[in-house]
PDB file of C-alpha atoms in Angstrom:
ATOM      1  CA  GLU A   1     -22.895 -12.437 -12.153  1.00 81.00           C
ATOM      2  CA  VAL A   2     -21.588 -10.130 -14.783  1.00 78.00           C
ATOM      3  CA  CYS A   3     -25.416  -7.431 -14.528  1.00 78.00           C
ATOM      4  CA  GLU A   4     -25.868  -9.237 -10.223  1.00 79.00           C
ATOM      5  CA  GLY A   5     -22.305  -7.074 -10.069  1.00 77.00           C
ATOM      6  CA  GLN A   6     -23.158  -4.365 -11.789  1.00 80.00           C
ATOM      7  CA  GLN A   7     -26.620  -3.917  -9.481  1.00 82.00           C
ATOM      8  CA  PHE A   8     -24.767  -4.645  -6.424  1.00 80.00           C
ATOM      9  CA  ASP A   9     -22.456  -1.626  -7.835  1.00 76.00           C
ATOM     10  CA  MET A  10     -25.753   0.402  -8.060  1.00 77.00           C
ATOM     11  CA  ASP A  11     -27.479  -0.245  -4.926  1.00 76.00           C
ATOM     12  CA  PHE A  12     -23.822   0.215  -2.429  1.00 82.00           C
ATOM     13  CA  GLU A  13     -24.142   4.535  -4.003  1.00 77.00           C
ATOM     14  CA  LYS A  14     -26.870   4.755  -2.585  1.00 77.00           C
ATOM     15  CA  LYS A  15     -25.602   2.589   1.320  1.00 81.00           C
ATOM     16  CA  ASP A  16     -23.485   3.301   3.735  1.00 80.00           C
ATOM     17  CA  ASP A  17     -22.841   0.373   5.352  1.00 86.00           C
ATOM     18  CA  ILE A  18     -20.471  -1.536   3.395  1.00 90.00           C
ATOM     19  CA  SER A  19     -18.266  -3.821   4.388  1.00 92.00           C
ATOM     20  CA  ILE A  20     -14.707  -4.203   2.952  1.00 95.00           C
ATOM     21  CA  ASP A  21     -16.364  -8.283   1.754  1.00 95.00           C
ATOM     22  CA  GLN A  22     -19.708  -7.369   0.113  1.00 94.00           C
ATOM     23  CA  TYR A  23     -17.780  -4.852  -1.930  1.00 94.00           C
ATOM     24  CA  MET A  24     -14.981  -7.216  -3.200  1.00 96.00           C
ATOM     25  CA  ASN A  25     -17.687 -10.037  -3.510  1.00 93.00           C
ATOM     26  CA  MET A  26     -19.266  -7.444  -6.098  1.00 93.00           C
ATOM     27  CA  ILE A  27     -15.987  -6.536  -8.376  1.00 92.00           C
ATOM     28  CA  SER A  28     -15.368 -10.674  -8.666  1.00 92.00           C
ATOM     29  CA  LEU A  29     -19.241 -10.334  -9.909  1.00 92.00           C
ATOM     30  CA  LYS A  30     -19.534  -7.275 -12.053  1.00 89.00           C
ATOM     31  CA  THR A  31     -15.048  -7.810 -13.210  1.00 89.00           C
ATOM     32  CA  ALA A  32     -13.591 -10.213 -12.578  1.00 94.00           C
ATOM     33  CA  VAL A  33     -15.462 -12.954 -13.641  1.00 94.00           C
ATOM     34  CA  LEU A  34     -15.479 -11.489 -16.577  1.00 93.00           C
ATOM     35  CA  ILE A  35     -11.970 -11.741 -17.100  1.00 93.00           C
ATOM     36  CA  GLY A  36     -12.115 -15.245 -15.737  1.00 94.00           C
ATOM     37  CA  CYS A  37     -14.831 -16.403 -18.083  1.00 94.00           C
ATOM     38  CA  CYS A  38     -13.010 -14.638 -21.341  1.00 92.00           C
ATOM     39  CA  MET A  39      -9.861 -16.398 -21.124  1.00 91.00           C
ATOM     40  CA  ARG A  40     -11.416 -20.120 -20.175  1.00 94.00           C
ATOM     41  CA  THR A  41     -13.432 -19.537 -23.667  1.00 95.00           C
ATOM     42  CA  GLY A  42     -10.007 -18.935 -25.362  1.00 92.00           C
ATOM     43  CA  ALA A  43      -8.501 -21.768 -23.051  1.00 89.00           C
ATOM     44  CA  ILE A  44     -11.486 -23.848 -24.270  1.00 94.00           C
ATOM     45  CA  ILE A  45     -10.798 -23.065 -28.121  1.00 95.00           C
ATOM     46  CA  GLY A  46      -7.400 -23.536 -28.101  1.00 91.00           C
ATOM     47  CA  GLY A  47      -8.138 -26.803 -26.479  1.00 92.00           C
ATOM     48  CA  ALA A  48      -7.175 -27.029 -22.705  1.00 89.00           C
ATOM     49  CA  SER A  49      -8.405 -29.632 -20.953  1.00 90.00           C
ATOM     50  CA  VAL A  50     -11.212 -29.194 -18.035  1.00 93.00           C
ATOM     51  CA  GLY A  51      -8.707 -28.626 -15.693  1.00 90.00           C
ATOM     52  CA  GLN A  52      -7.153 -26.889 -17.560  1.00 89.00           C
ATOM     53  CA  ALA A  53      -9.538 -24.219 -18.534  1.00 92.00           C
ATOM     54  CA  ASN A  54     -10.678 -23.534 -14.969  1.00 93.00           C
ATOM     55  CA  ASP A  55      -6.773 -22.922 -14.128  1.00 93.00           C
ATOM     56  CA  ILE A  56      -6.749 -20.286 -17.305  1.00 92.00           C
ATOM     57  CA  TYR A  57      -9.991 -19.169 -15.723  1.00 95.00           C
ATOM     58  CA  GLU A  58      -9.328 -18.776 -12.125  1.00 95.00           C
ATOM     59  CA  PHE A  59      -6.335 -16.855 -12.822  1.00 94.00           C
ATOM     60  CA  GLY A  60      -8.140 -14.668 -15.378  1.00 94.00           C
ATOM     61  CA  LYS A  61     -10.563 -14.090 -11.725  1.00 96.00           C
ATOM     62  CA  ASN A  62      -7.420 -13.201  -9.548  1.00 96.00           C
ATOM     63  CA  ILE A  63      -6.362 -10.882 -12.413  1.00 95.00           C
ATOM     64  CA  GLY A  64      -9.686  -9.033 -13.046  1.00 95.00           C
ATOM     65  CA  MET A  65      -9.511  -8.287  -8.920  1.00 96.00           C
ATOM     66  CA  VAL A  66      -6.689  -6.470  -9.665  1.00 96.00           C
ATOM     67  CA  PHE A  67      -7.703  -4.506 -12.588  1.00 94.00           C
ATOM     68  CA  GLN A  68     -10.718  -3.631 -10.722  1.00 94.00           C
ATOM     69  CA  LEU A  69      -8.236  -2.034  -7.764  1.00 96.00           C
ATOM     70  CA  GLN A  70      -5.584  -0.120  -9.623  1.00 94.00           C
ATOM     71  CA  ASP A  71      -9.068   1.219 -11.279  1.00 92.00           C
ATOM     72  CA  ASP A  72     -10.088   2.177  -7.695  1.00 95.00           C
ATOM     73  CA  ILE A  73      -6.505   3.229  -7.385  1.00 95.00           C
ATOM     74  CA  LEU A  74      -5.978   5.056 -10.905  1.00 94.00           C
ATOM     75  CA  ASP A  75      -9.509   7.280 -10.242  1.00 93.00           C
ATOM     76  CA  VAL A  76      -7.259   9.005  -6.785  1.00 95.00           C
ATOM     77  CA  TYR A  77      -4.054   8.654  -8.285  1.00 94.00           C
ATOM     78  CA  GLY A  78      -3.801   8.068 -11.797  1.00 88.00           C
ATOM     79  CA  ASP A  79      -2.514  10.777 -14.554  1.00 80.00           C
ATOM     80  CA  ALA A  80      -6.732  12.600 -15.751  1.00 74.00           C
ATOM     81  CA  GLU A  81      -4.398  12.834 -19.271  1.00 76.00           C
ATOM     82  CA  LYS A  82      -3.208   9.119 -19.555  1.00 75.00           C
ATOM     83  CA  PHE A  83      -6.263   7.983 -17.487  1.00 64.00           C
ATOM     84  CA  GLY A  84      -9.140   8.741 -20.006  1.00 69.00           C
ATOM     85  CA  LYS A  85     -11.474  10.013 -17.335  1.00 71.00           C
ATOM     86  CA  GLN A  86     -11.731  12.512 -14.770  1.00 74.00           C
ATOM     87  CA  VAL A  87      -8.712  11.675 -11.557  1.00 82.00           C
ATOM     88  CA  GLY A  88     -11.325  11.859  -8.408  1.00 89.00           C
ATOM     89  CA  GLY A  89     -14.718  10.336  -9.860  1.00 89.00           C
ATOM     90  CA  ASP A  90     -15.912   8.040  -7.880  1.00 90.00           C
ATOM     91  CA  ILE A  91     -15.119  10.298  -5.112  1.00 91.00           C
ATOM     92  CA  VAL A  92     -17.087  13.545  -6.514  1.00 89.00           C
ATOM     93  CA  ALA A  93     -19.725  10.518  -7.481  1.00 86.00           C
ATOM     94  CA  ASN A  94     -19.461   8.607  -3.234  1.00 88.00           C
ATOM     95  CA  LYS A  95     -18.745   5.496  -4.662  1.00 90.00           C
ATOM     96  CA  LYS A  96     -18.069   3.440  -2.325  1.00 92.00           C
ATOM     97  CA  THR A  97     -14.161   1.829  -3.927  1.00 95.00           C
ATOM     98  CA  TYR A  98     -12.070  -0.328  -2.007  1.00 98.00           C
ATOM     99  CA  LEU A  99      -9.765   2.728  -0.619  1.00 98.00           C
ATOM    100  CA  LEU A 100     -12.541   4.495   0.644  1.00 97.00           C
ATOM    101  CA  LEU A 101     -14.538   1.547   2.219  1.00 97.00           C
ATOM    102  CA  LYS A 102     -10.569   1.089   3.925  1.00 98.00           C
ATOM    103  CA  ALA A 103     -10.263   3.835   5.148  1.00 98.00           C
ATOM    104  CA  PHE A 104     -12.639   4.086   7.205  1.00 97.00           C
ATOM    105  CA  GLU A 105     -11.955   1.028   8.510  1.00 96.00           C
ATOM    106  CA  CYS A 106      -8.707   2.206   9.690  1.00 97.00           C
ATOM    107  CA  ALA A 107      -9.746   5.553  10.729  1.00 97.00           C
ATOM    108  CA  GLU A 108      -9.982   7.196  13.763  1.00 96.00           C
ATOM    109  CA  LYS A 109     -12.780   8.970  14.770  1.00 97.00           C
ATOM    110  CA  LYS A 110     -11.777  13.183  13.990  1.00 96.00           C
ATOM    111  CA  GLN A 111     -10.919  10.995  10.481  1.00 96.00           C
ATOM    112  CA  PHE A 112     -14.536   9.597  10.011  1.00 96.00           C
ATOM    113  CA  ASP A 113     -15.530  11.898  10.846  1.00 95.00           C
ATOM    114  CA  SER A 114     -14.594  14.325   8.237  1.00 94.00           C
ATOM    115  CA  LEU A 115     -15.357  11.412   5.493  1.00 94.00           C
ATOM    116  CA  LYS A 116     -18.534  10.839   6.725  1.00 92.00           C
ATOM    117  CA  GLU A 117     -18.977  14.284   6.538  1.00 91.00           C
ATOM    118  CA  LEU A 118     -17.783  14.805   3.117  1.00 90.00           C
ATOM    119  CA  LEU A 119     -19.891  12.581   1.624  1.00 86.00           C
ATOM    120  CA  GLU A 120     -22.598  12.902   2.874  1.00 81.00           C
ATOM    121  CA  ASP A 121     -22.583  17.070   1.636  1.00 71.00           C
ATOM    122  CA  ARG A 122     -24.866  17.179  -1.495  1.00 63.00           C
ATOM    123  CA  SER A 123     -24.613  20.526  -1.343  1.00 60.00           C
ATOM    124  CA  ILE A 124     -22.550  22.897  -3.760  1.00 54.00           C
ATOM    125  CA  LYS A 125     -20.680  24.404  -0.648  1.00 58.00           C
ATOM    126  CA  LEU A 126     -17.274  21.863  -1.193  1.00 64.00           C
ATOM    127  CA  ALA A 127     -17.159  22.700  -5.054  1.00 77.00           C
ATOM    128  CA  ASN A 128     -16.056  18.511  -6.607  1.00 83.00           C
ATOM    129  CA  ASP A 129     -11.799  18.850  -7.323  1.00 85.00           C
ATOM    130  CA  GLU A 130     -11.682  20.074  -2.867  1.00 89.00           C
ATOM    131  CA  LYS A 131     -13.578  17.853  -2.339  1.00 91.00           C
ATOM    132  CA  VAL A 132     -11.174  15.488  -4.121  1.00 92.00           C
ATOM    133  CA  LYS A 133      -8.356  17.192  -2.434  1.00 93.00           C
ATOM    134  CA  LYS A 134      -9.688  17.091   0.757  1.00 94.00           C
ATOM    135  CA  VAL A 135     -11.071  13.129   0.944  1.00 96.00           C
ATOM    136  CA  THR A 136      -7.462  12.139  -1.245  1.00 97.00           C
ATOM    137  CA  GLU A 137      -5.491  13.483   2.141  1.00 97.00           C
ATOM    138  CA  ILE A 138      -7.369  11.349   4.211  1.00 98.00           C
ATOM    139  CA  TYR A 139      -6.605   8.790   2.013  1.00 98.00           C
ATOM    140  CA  ASP A 140      -2.237   9.689   2.544  1.00 98.00           C
ATOM    141  CA  GLU A 141      -3.060   9.737   6.070  1.00 98.00           C
ATOM    142  CA  LEU A 142      -4.276   6.471   6.261  1.00 98.00           C
ATOM    143  CA  GLY A 143      -2.379   4.844   3.774  1.00 98.00           C
ATOM    144  CA  VAL A 144      -4.982   2.463   2.264  1.00 98.00           C
ATOM    145  CA  ARG A 145      -3.325   3.805  -1.392  1.00 97.00           C
ATOM    146  CA  GLU A 146      -0.200   1.181  -0.086  1.00 98.00           C
ATOM    147  CA  LEU A 147      -3.145  -1.114   1.538  1.00 98.00           C
ATOM    148  CA  ALA A 148      -3.939  -1.617  -1.482  1.00 97.00           C
ATOM    149  CA  GLU A 149      -1.155  -2.234  -3.845  1.00 96.00           C
ATOM    150  CA  LEU A 150      -0.544  -5.532  -1.566  1.00 96.00           C
ATOM    151  CA  GLU A 151      -4.258  -6.591  -1.098  1.00 97.00           C
ATOM    152  CA  MET A 152      -3.874  -5.765  -5.372  1.00 95.00           C
ATOM    153  CA  GLU A 153      -0.922  -8.126  -5.047  1.00 95.00           C
ATOM    154  CA  LYS A 154      -2.336 -10.852  -2.926  1.00 96.00           C
ATOM    155  CA  TYR A 155      -4.475 -12.062  -5.730  1.00 96.00           C
ATOM    156  CA  TYR A 156      -1.426 -10.810  -8.889  1.00 94.00           C
ATOM    157  CA  SER A 157       0.319 -13.796  -6.964  1.00 93.00           C
ATOM    158  CA  LYS A 158      -2.285 -16.957  -6.152  1.00 95.00           C
ATOM    159  CA  ALA A 159      -3.287 -16.057 -10.642  1.00 93.00           C
ATOM    160  CA  ILE A 160       0.443 -16.735 -11.214  1.00 89.00           C
ATOM    161  CA  GLU A 161       0.140 -19.445  -9.130  1.00 90.00           C
ATOM    162  CA  LYS A 162      -2.429 -21.249 -10.799  1.00 88.00           C
ATOM    163  CA  ILE A 163      -0.711 -20.281 -14.192  1.00 85.00           C
ATOM    164  CA  ASP A 164       2.772 -22.366 -12.378  1.00 83.00           C
ATOM    165  CA  HIS A 165       0.102 -24.432 -11.767  1.00 82.00           C
ATOM    166  CA  MET A 166      -1.460 -25.423 -15.285  1.00 79.00           C
ATOM    167  CA  GLY A 167       2.850 -27.387 -16.156  1.00 74.00           C
ATOM    168  CA  MET A 168       2.466 -24.480 -19.057  1.00 73.00           C
ATOM    169  CA  LYS A 169       5.969 -24.397 -20.667  1.00 74.00           C
ATOM    170  CA  ASN A 170       5.835 -21.258 -22.619  1.00 75.00           C
ATOM    171  CA  THR A 171       3.745 -18.975 -20.102  1.00 76.00           C
ATOM    172  CA  ASP A 172       5.684 -15.554 -21.237  1.00 78.00           C
ATOM    173  CA  SER A 173       3.116 -13.741 -22.812  1.00 80.00           C
ATOM    174  CA  ILE A 174       0.035 -14.318 -20.035  1.00 79.00           C
ATOM    175  CA  VAL A 175       2.170 -13.133 -17.005  1.00 80.00           C
ATOM    176  CA  GLU A 176       2.985 -10.220 -19.608  1.00 82.00           C
ATOM    177  CA  TYR A 177      -0.079  -9.955 -20.016  1.00 79.00           C
ATOM    178  CA  ALA A 178      -1.077 -10.047 -15.891  1.00 79.00           C
ATOM    179  CA  ASN A 179       1.802  -7.670 -15.301  1.00 77.00           C
ATOM    180  CA  LYS A 180       0.477  -4.587 -18.242  1.00 79.00           C
ATOM    181  CA  LEU A 181      -2.888  -4.990 -15.745  1.00 74.00           C
ATOM    182  CA  SER A 182      -1.507  -4.559 -12.561  1.00 72.00           C
ATOM    183  CA  LEU A 183       0.967  -2.227 -13.662  1.00 73.00           C
ATOM    184  CA  ARG A 184      -1.109  -0.016 -15.943  1.00 66.00           C
ATOM    185  CA  GLN A 185      -1.457   3.725 -15.974  1.00 61.00           C
ATOM    186  CA  HIS A 186      -4.697   4.086 -17.401  1.00 56.00           C
TER     187      HIS A 186
END
């Protein structure tokens, strides 16, 4: 599944007609199932029941979705020194992210056309930092960061529900893990 998700990610770079549902499926396969699988493996090694192992897998998948959405946000709005990557790298590379796809979904015609033009400009006419600035301005106008954060909250809530469902006595460390992933700045 992880390889399939990575292939989708690479394929999406060459396509213009990616839906948010397709993107969410891709990050589920690329990132979320990996975290879920690691969590399930730890649960099994720790003696969890099949039901608990399945719940912890679902917890991990949901936190994986939070992690990837936060990654999309940090790519645009993060501090390069803390993030460890070039801010705006996904914009420069024309990667289909939640923010970009949501911007296309919410955009008025003028904003939609501007985004299209910025993505199609493969010449050196526009410096990378100028492209990042212009795309980010459109994101800000449309409030896509806040929409991505709302989506993160949905997945975070689903993750915490899975932990609550397990009926474990001491969940502080796993909730702390979820918080660190969702609030991370790098």
